[in-house]
Short mmCIF file of C-alpha atoms in Angstrom, two decimals:
data_model
loop_
_atom_site.label_atom_id
_atom_site.label_comp_id
_atom_site.label_asym_id
_atom_site.label_seq_id
_atom_site.Cartn_x
_atom_site.Cartn_y
_atom_site.Cartn_z
CA THR A 544 12.71 -30.07 -8.69
CA GLN A 545 9.95 -30.67 -6.18
CA LEU A 546 11.05 -31.32 -2.61
CA LEU A 547 9.20 -32.76 0.36
CA GLU A 548 10.53 -31.94 3.82
CA GLN A 549 9.55 -34.32 6.60
CA SER A 550 9.80 -33.53 10.28
CA PRO A 551 10.83 -34.67 12.72
CA GLN A 552 13.49 -36.99 11.31
CA PHE A 553 13.48 -39.13 14.47
CA LEU A 554 10.82 -39.58 17.15
CA SER A 555 10.99 -41.75 20.24
CA ILE A 556 7.89 -41.84 22.44
CA GLN A 557 6.28 -43.92 25.15
CA GLU A 558 3.39 -46.23 24.42
CA GLY A 559 0.08 -44.36 24.75
CA GLU A 560 1.41 -40.95 23.71
CA ASN A 561 0.15 -38.99 20.71
CA LEU A 562 2.38 -37.73 17.90
CA THR A 563 2.26 -35.79 14.66
CA VAL A 564 4.56 -36.09 11.65
CA TYR A 565 4.71 -33.32 9.07
CA CYS A 566 5.38 -33.30 5.35
CA ASN A 567 5.88 -29.88 3.77
CA SER A 568 6.69 -28.49 0.35
CA SER A 569 6.69 -25.22 -1.56
CA SER A 570 5.22 -27.08 -4.53
CA VAL A 571 1.65 -28.13 -5.19
CA PHE A 572 0.97 -31.85 -5.49
CA SER A 573 -2.03 -33.47 -7.13
CA SER A 574 -1.98 -36.17 -4.48
CA LEU A 575 0.08 -37.25 -1.53
CA GLN A 576 0.69 -40.74 -0.22
CA TRP A 577 1.92 -41.99 3.13
CA TYR A 578 3.88 -45.24 3.43
CA ARG A 579 5.20 -47.19 6.41
CA GLN A 580 8.35 -49.24 6.18
CA GLU A 581 9.42 -51.89 8.67
CA PRO A 582 13.01 -53.15 8.95
CA GLY A 583 14.01 -55.50 6.14
CA GLU A 584 10.90 -54.79 4.10
CA GLY A 585 9.76 -52.41 1.39
CA PRO A 586 7.43 -49.47 2.10
CA VAL A 587 3.72 -50.25 2.21
CA LEU A 588 1.00 -47.74 1.37
CA LEU A 589 -1.09 -46.44 4.26
CA VAL A 590 -3.23 -43.84 2.51
CA THR A 591 -3.60 -41.55 -0.51
CA VAL A 592 -5.03 -38.05 -0.11
CA VAL A 593 -6.17 -36.20 -3.18
CA THR A 594 -8.38 -33.23 -2.29
CA GLY A 595 -7.13 -30.09 -0.52
CA GLY A 596 -8.35 -30.11 3.09
CA GLU A 597 -9.08 -33.84 2.96
CA VAL A 598 -8.92 -35.81 6.20
CA LYS A 599 -8.69 -39.61 6.24
CA LYS A 600 -8.71 -41.88 9.25
CA LEU A 601 -7.20 -45.33 9.49
CA LYS A 602 -7.96 -46.63 13.00
CA ARG A 603 -5.68 -44.54 15.27
CA LEU A 604 -3.98 -42.77 12.35
CA THR A 605 -5.37 -39.50 10.96
CA PHE A 606 -4.04 -38.06 7.71
CA GLN A 607 -4.66 -34.53 6.52
CA PHE A 608 -3.89 -32.86 3.18
CA GLY A 609 -3.38 -29.11 3.37
CA ASP A 610 -5.90 -26.80 1.71
CA ALA A 611 -3.29 -25.64 -0.80
CA ARG A 612 -2.11 -29.23 -1.43
CA LYS A 613 1.45 -28.33 -0.43
CA ASP A 614 1.61 -30.09 2.91
CA SER A 615 0.28 -33.05 4.85
CA SER A 616 0.33 -34.41 8.37
CA LEU A 617 0.01 -37.79 10.02
CA HIS A 618 -1.32 -37.91 13.57
CA ILE A 619 -1.17 -41.08 15.64
CA THR A 620 -3.32 -41.34 18.74
CA ALA A 621 -2.25 -43.56 21.65
CA ALA A 622 0.81 -44.95 19.89
CA GLN A 623 1.57 -48.64 20.24
CA PRO A 624 4.84 -50.56 19.77
CA GLY A 625 3.39 -51.96 16.54
CA ASP A 626 3.44 -48.40 15.11
CA THR A 627 7.24 -48.45 15.17
CA GLY A 628 8.73 -47.95 11.72
CA LEU A 629 9.81 -45.46 9.09
CA TYR A 630 7.02 -43.21 7.82
CA LEU A 631 7.46 -41.77 4.33
CA CYS A 632 5.39 -39.21 2.49
CA ALA A 633 5.40 -39.13 -1.31
CA GLY A 634 3.88 -36.58 -3.66
CA SER A 635 2.64 -36.88 -7.21
CA SER A 636 2.74 -33.83 -9.45
CA GLY A 637 -0.07 -34.94 -11.70
CA ALA A 638 -2.15 -37.76 -13.08
CA GLY A 639 0.23 -38.08 -16.03
CA SER A 640 3.34 -38.14 -13.90
CA TYR A 641 5.13 -41.44 -13.47
CA GLN A 642 7.41 -40.23 -10.72
CA LEU A 643 6.73 -39.75 -7.04
CA THR A 644 8.77 -37.35 -4.91
CA PHE A 645 9.63 -38.90 -1.53
CA GLY A 646 10.41 -37.18 1.74
CA LYS A 647 13.39 -38.49 3.70
CA GLY A 648 11.19 -40.14 6.28
CA THR A 649 10.43 -40.05 9.99
CA LYS A 650 11.78 -42.91 12.05
CA LEU A 651 9.34 -43.63 14.87
CA SER A 652 10.13 -45.75 17.91
CA VAL A 653 7.34 -46.50 20.36
CA ILE A 654 8.70 -47.76 23.66
CA PRO A 655 6.52 -50.20 25.64
CA ASN B 751 0.11 -63.51 -3.88
CA ALA B 752 3.77 -62.67 -4.62
CA GLY B 753 3.47 -59.00 -5.69
CA VAL B 754 6.98 -57.71 -6.42
CA THR B 755 9.85 -60.18 -6.09
CA GLN B 756 13.50 -59.11 -5.96
CA THR B 757 16.61 -61.25 -6.11
CA PRO B 758 19.08 -61.55 -4.53
CA LYS B 759 18.30 -60.34 -1.00
CA PHE B 760 21.93 -59.74 -0.10
CA GLN B 761 25.08 -59.29 -2.17
CA VAL B 762 28.68 -58.36 -1.49
CA LEU B 763 30.80 -57.16 -4.40
CA LYS B 764 34.36 -56.01 -4.78
CA THR B 765 35.01 -52.66 -6.44
CA GLY B 766 34.88 -53.08 -10.21
CA GLN B 767 32.74 -56.20 -10.25
CA SER B 768 29.43 -56.25 -12.10
CA MET B 769 26.07 -57.67 -11.19
CA THR B 770 22.40 -57.58 -12.15
CA LEU B 771 19.53 -57.16 -9.72
CA GLN B 772 16.38 -58.91 -10.84
CA CYS B 773 12.80 -57.79 -10.28
CA ALA B 774 9.49 -59.33 -11.32
CA GLN B 775 5.89 -58.33 -10.62
CA ASP B 776 2.73 -60.37 -11.09
CA MET B 777 0.16 -57.54 -10.84
CA ASN B 778 0.07 -56.71 -14.57
CA HIS B 779 1.38 -53.22 -13.83
CA ASN B 780 2.67 -51.07 -16.66
CA SER B 781 5.15 -48.96 -14.67
CA MET B 782 8.21 -50.28 -12.85
CA TYR B 783 10.86 -48.46 -10.83
CA TRP B 784 14.26 -48.87 -9.22
CA TYR B 785 15.06 -46.89 -6.06
CA ARG B 786 18.02 -46.81 -3.74
CA GLN B 787 17.65 -46.08 -0.03
CA ASP B 788 20.50 -44.66 2.02
CA PRO B 789 20.43 -43.47 5.66
CA GLY B 790 19.28 -39.86 5.86
CA MET B 791 18.69 -39.67 2.10
CA GLY B 792 15.31 -41.29 1.75
CA LEU B 793 14.29 -43.11 -1.42
CA ARG B 794 15.94 -41.86 -4.59
CA LEU B 795 14.78 -42.89 -8.03
CA ILE B 796 17.45 -44.46 -10.23
CA TYR B 797 15.49 -45.44 -13.34
CA TYR B 798 11.91 -46.14 -14.24
CA SER B 799 9.96 -47.75 -17.04
CA ALA B 800 6.57 -46.25 -17.79
CA SER B 801 5.64 -49.17 -20.01
CA GLU B 802 7.15 -52.20 -21.71
CA GLY B 803 9.81 -51.05 -24.15
CA THR B 804 10.57 -47.69 -22.50
CA THR B 805 13.02 -46.64 -19.81
CA ASP B 806 13.89 -43.22 -18.38
CA LYS B 807 16.47 -41.81 -16.01
CA GLY B 808 15.51 -40.79 -12.53
CA GLU B 809 17.35 -38.66 -10.00
CA VAL B 810 20.54 -40.76 -9.64
CA PRO B 811 21.12 -42.85 -12.81
CA ASN B 812 24.93 -42.63 -13.08
CA GLY B 813 26.67 -45.99 -12.82
CA TYR B 814 23.52 -47.99 -13.55
CA ASN B 815 21.73 -49.48 -16.54
CA VAL B 816 18.30 -51.04 -16.76
CA SER B 817 16.42 -53.43 -19.01
CA ARG B 818 12.66 -53.84 -19.23
CA LEU B 819 12.73 -57.43 -20.37
CA ASN B 820 8.95 -57.76 -20.68
CA LYS B 821 5.91 -56.43 -18.84
CA ARG B 822 6.74 -58.45 -15.72
CA GLU B 823 10.49 -58.00 -15.40
CA PHE B 824 12.75 -54.99 -14.89
CA SER B 825 16.43 -55.52 -14.13
CA LEU B 826 19.10 -53.15 -12.79
CA ARG B 827 22.74 -53.63 -13.76
CA LEU B 828 25.87 -52.29 -12.13
CA GLU B 829 28.64 -52.56 -14.73
CA SER B 830 31.55 -51.61 -12.46
CA ALA B 831 30.53 -51.42 -8.83
CA ALA B 832 31.86 -48.63 -6.60
CA PRO B 833 31.72 -48.27 -2.80
CA SER B 834 29.33 -45.32 -3.29
CA GLN B 835 26.82 -47.83 -4.64
CA THR B 836 26.58 -49.58 -1.29
CA SER B 837 22.89 -49.24 -0.52
CA VAL B 838 19.56 -50.99 -0.25
CA TYR B 839 17.87 -51.25 -3.63
CA PHE B 840 14.11 -51.44 -4.03
CA CYS B 841 12.11 -52.36 -7.08
CA ALA B 842 8.51 -51.16 -7.30
CA SER B 843 5.60 -51.31 -9.69
CA ARG B 844 2.54 -49.15 -10.13
CA GLY B 845 -0.81 -49.44 -11.84
CA ALA B 846 -2.07 -47.16 -14.60
CA TRP B 847 -4.26 -44.87 -12.47
CA GLY B 848 -2.51 -41.53 -11.80
CA ASN B 849 -2.71 -41.74 -8.02
CA SER B 850 -2.18 -45.47 -7.74
CA PRO B 851 0.33 -46.57 -5.11
CA LEU B 852 3.76 -48.01 -5.55
CA HIS B 853 4.09 -51.69 -4.64
CA PHE B 854 7.60 -52.43 -3.40
CA GLY B 855 9.68 -55.55 -3.20
CA ASN B 856 11.60 -56.35 -0.01
CA GLY B 857 14.87 -54.97 -1.27
CA THR B 858 18.41 -56.06 -2.07
CA ARG B 859 21.09 -55.07 0.41
CA LEU B 860 24.28 -54.47 -1.58
CA THR B 861 27.71 -53.90 -0.09
CA VAL B 862 30.63 -52.89 -2.31
CA THR B 863 34.07 -53.22 -0.70
#
């Protein structure tokens, strides 16, 4: 069974601070996705990373896929209250796989 | 642009009662999924359907049954609800491409007393 460990589990920061969320595994994934979930809603895709070492930027969010495709990180620069939510990473074991393995999530609160 | 629609949004059941959670998607996706989300446990896969006419067990299938009614609809049934099934249930669908994202509904919050 593939596992994804996310850290930290909870994060409370002031507006304007930077933060990094980690997603680690001992298994290799063919791709990794990051989702954000707001209260009362389903998760929504932020990004998919596919290539080892890949870096993708989405405004103030920077996503990195580890060289060995076993880990990923999400860095937020100058966090804003609108970034508040649950961040989930999810890994796919292959193009033919129908299942995604989810981490348990990082709950982020950005205080104005 | 509805995406994935789940009904009901909230439900309270007594132990032993049965109910069916409905899910429909309008994106012509082949794969559909049912997850449950519990505090500290993340999203856990209950059942999935890779295509119309097929269903497979996920990580936590006990106490649940599913039906892939057609390409659009995938229902989840609790035959005899238990307090351990108190959770938020999410339906999702996914396109054919291997790295395509999951599209989630807004969930059903179920309480079993």
